[in-house]
């Protein structure tokens, strides 16, 4: 009886150890996959604008584009846009990649939601090659207490994504509601949507929905992690409802 007890105990211990090791290995495998994905994205994202600016400068220095003022101006605009893109990317990565728990600097103040959105929407209209329609359902004079810079970045990220992960005709709606204890803003798009299985992961750092054309649409998988960090820092929460092929709705509650 004593011997049997010992054997069973030993067996249990061995199995336990085995399961533990297996889980550690699987976890590390997942982490290294995430790391690889990130490095791949990063390389792709940084190389493209650098190569473009290089080509533009090359054309001006060595291929006579400087002699044609219209060409030169075009190349300079291309360079400027790509440098801006690089700078945005570096900013994004630095904001998050260094340390997830790093403290963001916050100064909350009353901000006019409609005014802030109008500014952002105007920028996107200029930048986006797609046809984008914005619907704003925000009562006149609505102000919210937020950090203007970070909250602006949050909205920018959501608008960016809504345009990136969509078809040719994009409709983005903003719906504001005052609740008994606070307020709620929903950002809805009619884009490609997010399958149920991935909905919880999209807020994780470096996560991107593994669709076939992942590299057509550029990104690091950092935007929504930043969005969640900022929303939570305001004492709020973010949730998501989405249906593949129909669209997504991000609900921000404060
Ligand atoms: P990035 O866009 O840089 O990949 P994000 O953190 O902003 O990173 O988003 C993570 C992932 O969630 C995206 O790669 C995409 O697969 C998915 N996603 C985000 N927003 C949307 C959206 N509005 N519609 C469909 N998919 C989305």
Short mmCIF file of C-alpha atoms and ligand atoms in Angstrom, two decimals:
data_model
loop_
_atom_site.label_atom_id
_atom_site.label_comp_id
_atom_site.label_asym_id
_atom_site.label_seq_id
_atom_site.Cartn_x
_atom_site.Cartn_y
_atom_site.Cartn_z
CA UNK A 1 0.00 0.00 0.00
CA UNK A 2 2.79 2.40 1.01
CA UNK A 3 4.80 1.55 -2.13
CA UNK A 4 1.72 2.04 -4.35
CA UNK A 5 1.05 5.42 -2.70
CA UNK A 6 4.63 6.50 -3.38
CA UNK A 7 4.46 5.40 -7.02
CA UNK A 8 1.19 7.25 -7.60
CA UNK A 9 2.66 10.38 -5.98
CA UNK A 10 5.78 10.11 -8.13
CA UNK A 11 3.68 9.64 -11.24
CA UNK A 12 1.56 12.67 -10.39
CA UNK A 13 4.66 14.77 -9.76
CA UNK A 14 6.24 13.72 -13.05
CA UNK A 15 3.05 14.45 -14.96
CA UNK A 16 2.76 17.83 -13.22
CA UNK A 17 6.35 18.71 -14.12
CA UNK A 18 5.79 17.61 -17.68
CA UNK A 19 2.64 19.68 -18.10
CA UNK A 20 4.37 22.70 -16.55
CA UNK A 21 7.34 22.37 -18.92
CA UNK A 22 5.06 21.94 -21.89
CA UNK A 23 3.17 25.09 -20.97
CA UNK A 24 6.36 27.08 -20.54
CA UNK A 25 7.63 25.89 -23.93
CA UNK A 26 4.32 26.75 -25.62
CA UNK A 27 4.26 30.18 -24.00
CA UNK A 28 7.79 30.89 -25.14
CA UNK A 29 6.96 29.69 -28.61
CA UNK A 30 4.04 32.10 -28.73
CA UNK A 31 6.23 34.94 -27.42
CA UNK A 32 8.90 34.27 -30.00
CA UNK A 33 6.27 34.15 -32.73
CA UNK A 34 4.94 37.51 -31.59
CA UNK A 35 8.52 38.83 -31.55
CA UNK A 36 9.18 37.55 -35.06
CA UNK A 37 5.97 39.06 -36.37
CA UNK A 38 6.91 42.35 -34.78
CA UNK A 39 10.40 42.38 -36.29
CA UNK A 40 8.97 41.48 -39.70
CA UNK A 41 6.41 44.26 -39.53
CA UNK A 42 8.96 46.70 -38.23
CA UNK A 43 11.47 45.95 -40.97
CA UNK A 44 8.82 46.28 -43.63
CA UNK A 45 7.36 49.46 -42.14
CA UNK A 46 10.65 51.26 -41.72
CA UNK A 47 12.27 50.13 -44.94
CA UNK A 48 9.50 51.31 -47.24
CA UNK A 49 9.55 55.02 -46.34
CA UNK A 50 13.35 55.06 -46.13
CA UNK A 51 13.65 53.51 -49.57
CA UNK A 52 11.13 55.99 -50.97
CA UNK A 53 12.94 59.04 -49.60
CA UNK A 54 16.26 57.61 -50.84
CA UNK A 55 14.87 57.19 -54.32
CA UNK A 56 13.46 60.72 -54.36
CA UNK A 57 16.76 62.26 -53.20
CA UNK A 58 18.65 60.13 -55.68
CA UNK A 59 16.42 61.30 -58.50
CA UNK A 60 17.09 64.92 -57.58
CA UNK A 61 20.86 64.58 -57.11
CA UNK A 62 21.75 62.26 -59.94
CA UNK A 63 18.93 62.11 -62.42
CA UNK A 64 18.26 65.73 -63.12
CA UNK A 65 14.95 66.06 -61.29
CA UNK A 66 16.27 69.26 -59.67
CA UNK A 67 16.31 70.96 -63.06
CA UNK A 68 12.57 70.50 -63.43
CA UNK A 69 10.98 72.54 -60.63
CA UNK A 70 7.64 70.70 -60.85
CA UNK A 71 9.35 67.31 -60.53
CA UNK A 72 11.58 68.57 -57.72
CA UNK A 73 8.58 69.86 -55.80
CA UNK A 74 6.78 66.57 -56.22
CA UNK A 75 9.80 64.63 -54.93
CA UNK A 76 10.14 66.95 -52.00
CA UNK A 77 6.47 66.40 -51.10
CA UNK A 78 6.93 62.65 -51.36
CA UNK A 79 9.98 62.90 -49.08
CA UNK A 80 8.14 65.07 -46.60
CA UNK A 81 5.18 62.68 -46.39
CA UNK A 82 7.41 59.68 -45.92
CA UNK A 83 9.53 61.39 -43.28
CA UNK A 84 6.34 62.32 -41.44
CA UNK A 85 5.27 58.69 -41.65
CA UNK A 86 8.60 57.53 -40.25
CA UNK A 87 8.38 60.02 -37.45
CA UNK A 88 4.83 58.86 -36.57
CA UNK A 89 5.99 55.26 -36.52
CA UNK A 90 8.99 55.95 -34.33
CA UNK A 91 6.78 57.91 -31.97
CA UNK A 92 4.30 55.05 -31.74
CA UNK A 93 6.94 52.43 -31.10
CA UNK A 94 8.71 54.56 -28.52
CA UNK A 95 5.41 55.24 -26.76
CA UNK A 96 4.77 51.60 -26.19
CA UNK A 97 7.59 49.25 -27.01
CA UNK A 98 9.93 50.51 -24.32
CA UNK A 99 7.87 49.61 -21.32
CA UNK A 100 4.23 48.66 -21.11
CA UNK A 101 3.89 50.08 -17.63
CA UNK A 102 5.65 53.32 -18.39
CA UNK A 103 3.73 56.26 -17.03
CA UNK A 104 2.15 58.50 -19.62
CA UNK A 105 2.10 62.20 -18.82
CA UNK A 106 -1.48 63.32 -18.32
CA UNK A 107 -3.16 66.69 -17.98
CA UNK A 108 -6.93 66.49 -18.16
CA UNK A 109 -8.96 69.55 -19.13
CA UNK A 110 -12.44 70.19 -20.56
CA UNK A 111 -12.24 69.51 -24.28
CA UNK A 112 -14.93 70.16 -26.88
CA UNK A 113 -15.49 66.74 -28.41
CA UNK A 114 -17.02 67.97 -31.68
CA UNK A 115 -14.21 70.49 -32.20
CA UNK A 116 -11.51 67.88 -31.55
CA UNK A 117 -13.17 65.40 -33.89
CA UNK A 118 -13.60 68.00 -36.64
CA UNK A 119 -9.86 68.74 -36.58
CA UNK A 120 -8.95 65.07 -36.77
CA UNK A 121 -11.52 64.32 -39.44
CA UNK A 122 -10.18 67.16 -41.60
CA UNK A 123 -6.65 65.68 -41.41
CA UNK A 124 -7.90 62.24 -42.40
CA UNK A 125 -9.87 63.62 -45.31
CA UNK A 126 -6.69 65.14 -46.71
CA UNK A 127 -4.58 62.04 -46.11
CA UNK A 128 -6.87 59.19 -47.06
CA UNK A 129 -7.00 57.83 -50.60
CA UNK A 130 -10.35 56.18 -49.83
CA UNK A 131 -13.79 57.77 -49.88
CA UNK A 132 -14.61 58.34 -46.24
CA UNK A 133 -17.93 59.55 -44.86
CA UNK A 134 -18.03 60.71 -41.25
CA UNK A 135 -21.26 60.81 -39.24
CA UNK A 136 -21.15 62.71 -36.01
CA UNK A 137 -23.86 62.27 -33.44
CA UNK A 138 -22.52 64.52 -30.76
CA UNK A 139 -24.82 66.99 -28.99
CA UNK A 140 -23.85 70.62 -29.52
CA UNK A 141 -21.49 71.94 -26.86
CA UNK A 142 -20.44 68.55 -25.50
CA UNK A 143 -17.27 68.82 -23.45
CA UNK A 144 -15.36 65.94 -21.88
CA UNK A 145 -12.58 65.92 -19.32
CA UNK A 146 -9.61 64.32 -21.01
CA UNK A 147 -5.95 64.74 -21.83
CA UNK A 148 -6.32 66.42 -25.19
CA UNK A 149 -3.16 65.05 -26.78
CA UNK A 150 -3.56 61.43 -25.69
CA UNK A 151 -7.30 61.36 -26.24
CA UNK A 152 -6.77 62.88 -29.68
CA UNK A 153 -4.28 60.09 -30.39
CA UNK A 154 -6.87 57.54 -29.26
CA UNK A 155 -9.45 58.88 -31.72
CA UNK A 156 -6.81 59.13 -34.42
CA UNK A 157 -5.86 55.49 -33.96
CA UNK A 158 -9.49 54.39 -34.14
CA UNK A 159 -10.12 56.47 -37.27
CA UNK A 160 -6.87 55.21 -38.84
CA UNK A 161 -7.87 51.61 -38.22
CA UNK A 162 -11.42 52.13 -39.45
CA UNK A 163 -9.99 53.40 -42.75
CA UNK A 164 -7.17 50.84 -42.98
CA UNK A 165 -9.32 47.79 -42.30
CA UNK A 166 -12.15 48.61 -44.66
CA UNK A 167 -13.27 48.44 -48.25
CA UNK A 168 -13.21 51.33 -50.73
CA UNK A 169 -16.19 53.18 -49.28
CA UNK A 170 -15.77 53.86 -45.60
CA UNK A 171 -18.39 55.18 -43.23
CA UNK A 172 -17.33 56.06 -39.71
CA UNK A 173 -19.85 57.12 -37.08
CA UNK A 174 -19.28 58.72 -33.71
CA UNK A 175 -22.09 58.38 -31.19
CA UNK A 176 -21.93 60.19 -27.88
CA UNK A 177 -24.12 59.39 -24.91
CA UNK A 178 -24.21 60.81 -21.42
CA UNK A 179 -24.72 58.07 -18.86
CA UNK A 180 -25.80 58.43 -15.28
CA UNK A 181 -22.22 57.97 -14.05
CA UNK A 182 -20.25 59.32 -16.98
CA UNK A 183 -20.27 59.18 -20.73
CA UNK A 184 -19.79 56.85 -23.64
CA UNK A 185 -18.43 57.27 -27.14
CA UNK A 186 -18.89 54.63 -29.82
CA UNK A 187 -16.81 54.62 -32.99
CA UNK A 188 -18.41 52.42 -35.65
CA UNK A 189 -17.08 51.46 -39.06
CA UNK A 190 -18.39 49.38 -41.97
CA UNK A 191 -15.04 47.66 -42.54
CA UNK A 192 -13.77 44.08 -42.74
CA UNK A 193 -14.61 43.34 -39.11
CA UNK A 194 -12.77 41.13 -36.64
CA UNK A 195 -13.54 37.40 -36.16
CA UNK A 196 -14.80 36.52 -32.68
CA UNK A 197 -11.76 34.39 -31.91
CA UNK A 198 -9.46 37.43 -32.16
CA UNK A 199 -11.62 40.10 -30.60
CA UNK A 200 -10.10 39.79 -27.14
CA UNK A 201 -6.53 39.84 -28.49
CA UNK A 202 -6.63 42.99 -30.60
CA UNK A 203 -5.85 45.13 -27.54
CA UNK A 204 -2.67 43.15 -26.82
CA UNK A 205 0.64 44.67 -27.82
CA UNK A 206 1.95 43.47 -31.18
CA UNK A 207 -1.18 41.47 -31.98
CA UNK A 208 -2.50 41.68 -35.55
CA UNK A 209 -5.36 39.60 -36.94
CA UNK A 210 -3.61 36.98 -39.08
CA UNK A 211 -5.36 37.56 -42.39
CA UNK A 212 -3.82 36.69 -45.73
CA UNK A 213 -3.06 40.25 -46.75
CA UNK A 214 -1.57 41.34 -43.44
CA UNK A 215 1.34 43.02 -45.17
CA UNK A 216 -0.86 44.93 -47.59
CA UNK A 217 -2.08 46.90 -44.61
CA UNK A 218 0.76 48.27 -42.57
CA UNK A 219 0.97 48.27 -38.82
CA UNK A 220 2.79 47.15 -35.71
CA UNK A 221 -0.11 45.93 -33.65
CA UNK A 222 0.53 48.72 -31.15
CA UNK A 223 -2.29 51.17 -31.81
CA UNK A 224 -5.08 49.50 -29.86
CA UNK A 225 -2.76 48.60 -26.96
CA UNK A 226 -1.99 52.32 -26.67
CA UNK A 227 -5.69 53.14 -27.00
CA UNK A 228 -6.57 50.82 -24.14
CA UNK A 229 -3.72 52.15 -22.00
CA UNK A 230 -4.90 55.74 -22.43
CA UNK A 231 -8.58 54.92 -21.89
CA UNK A 232 -7.79 53.01 -18.69
CA UNK A 233 -5.53 55.81 -17.51
CA UNK A 234 -8.64 58.05 -17.75
CA UNK A 235 -10.47 55.56 -15.54
CA UNK A 236 -12.43 54.27 -18.53
CA UNK A 237 -12.79 51.00 -20.37
CA UNK A 238 -12.95 49.95 -24.01
CA UNK A 239 -14.88 47.12 -25.58
CA UNK A 240 -15.52 45.86 -29.04
CA UNK A 241 -18.41 44.43 -31.02
CA UNK A 242 -17.66 43.25 -34.52
CA UNK A 243 -18.85 41.03 -37.30
CA UNK A 244 -16.55 39.93 -40.14
CA UNK A 245 -17.55 41.51 -43.44
CA UNK A 246 -19.89 43.99 -41.74
CA UNK A 247 -17.83 46.21 -39.49
CA UNK A 248 -16.67 46.98 -35.99
CA UNK A 249 -17.81 49.18 -33.13
CA UNK A 250 -15.40 50.32 -30.42
CA UNK A 251 -17.17 51.46 -27.27
CA UNK A 252 -15.30 53.80 -24.94
CA UNK A 253 -16.87 54.19 -21.49
CA UNK A 254 -15.77 56.76 -18.97
P1 LIG B 1 -2.11 47.81 -36.36
O1 LIG B 1 -3.25 48.47 -37.07
O2 LIG B 1 -0.88 48.61 -36.34
O3 LIG B 1 -1.89 46.41 -36.84
P2 LIG B 1 -3.71 47.93 -33.89
O4 LIG B 1 -3.27 47.63 -32.50
O5 LIG B 1 -4.25 49.28 -34.13
O6 LIG B 1 -2.47 47.62 -34.81
O7 LIG B 1 -4.80 46.85 -34.29
C1 LIG B 1 -4.55 45.48 -34.05
C2 LIG B 1 -5.24 44.63 -35.08
O8 LIG B 1 -6.66 44.67 -34.89
C3 LIG B 1 -5.02 45.07 -36.50
O9 LIG B 1 -3.83 44.52 -37.04
C4 LIG B 1 -6.26 44.54 -37.21
O10 LIG B 1 -6.06 43.18 -37.54
C5 LIG B 1 -7.34 44.62 -36.13
N1 LIG B 1 -8.18 45.84 -36.23
C6 LIG B 1 -8.01 46.99 -35.54
N2 LIG B 1 -8.99 47.89 -35.83
C7 LIG B 1 -9.79 47.29 -36.72
C8 LIG B 1 -10.99 47.70 -37.40
N3 LIG B 1 -11.56 48.90 -37.22
N4 LIG B 1 -11.56 46.79 -38.26
C9 LIG B 1 -11.02 45.57 -38.46
N5 LIG B 1 -9.89 45.14 -37.84
C10 LIG B 1 -9.28 45.97 -36.99
#
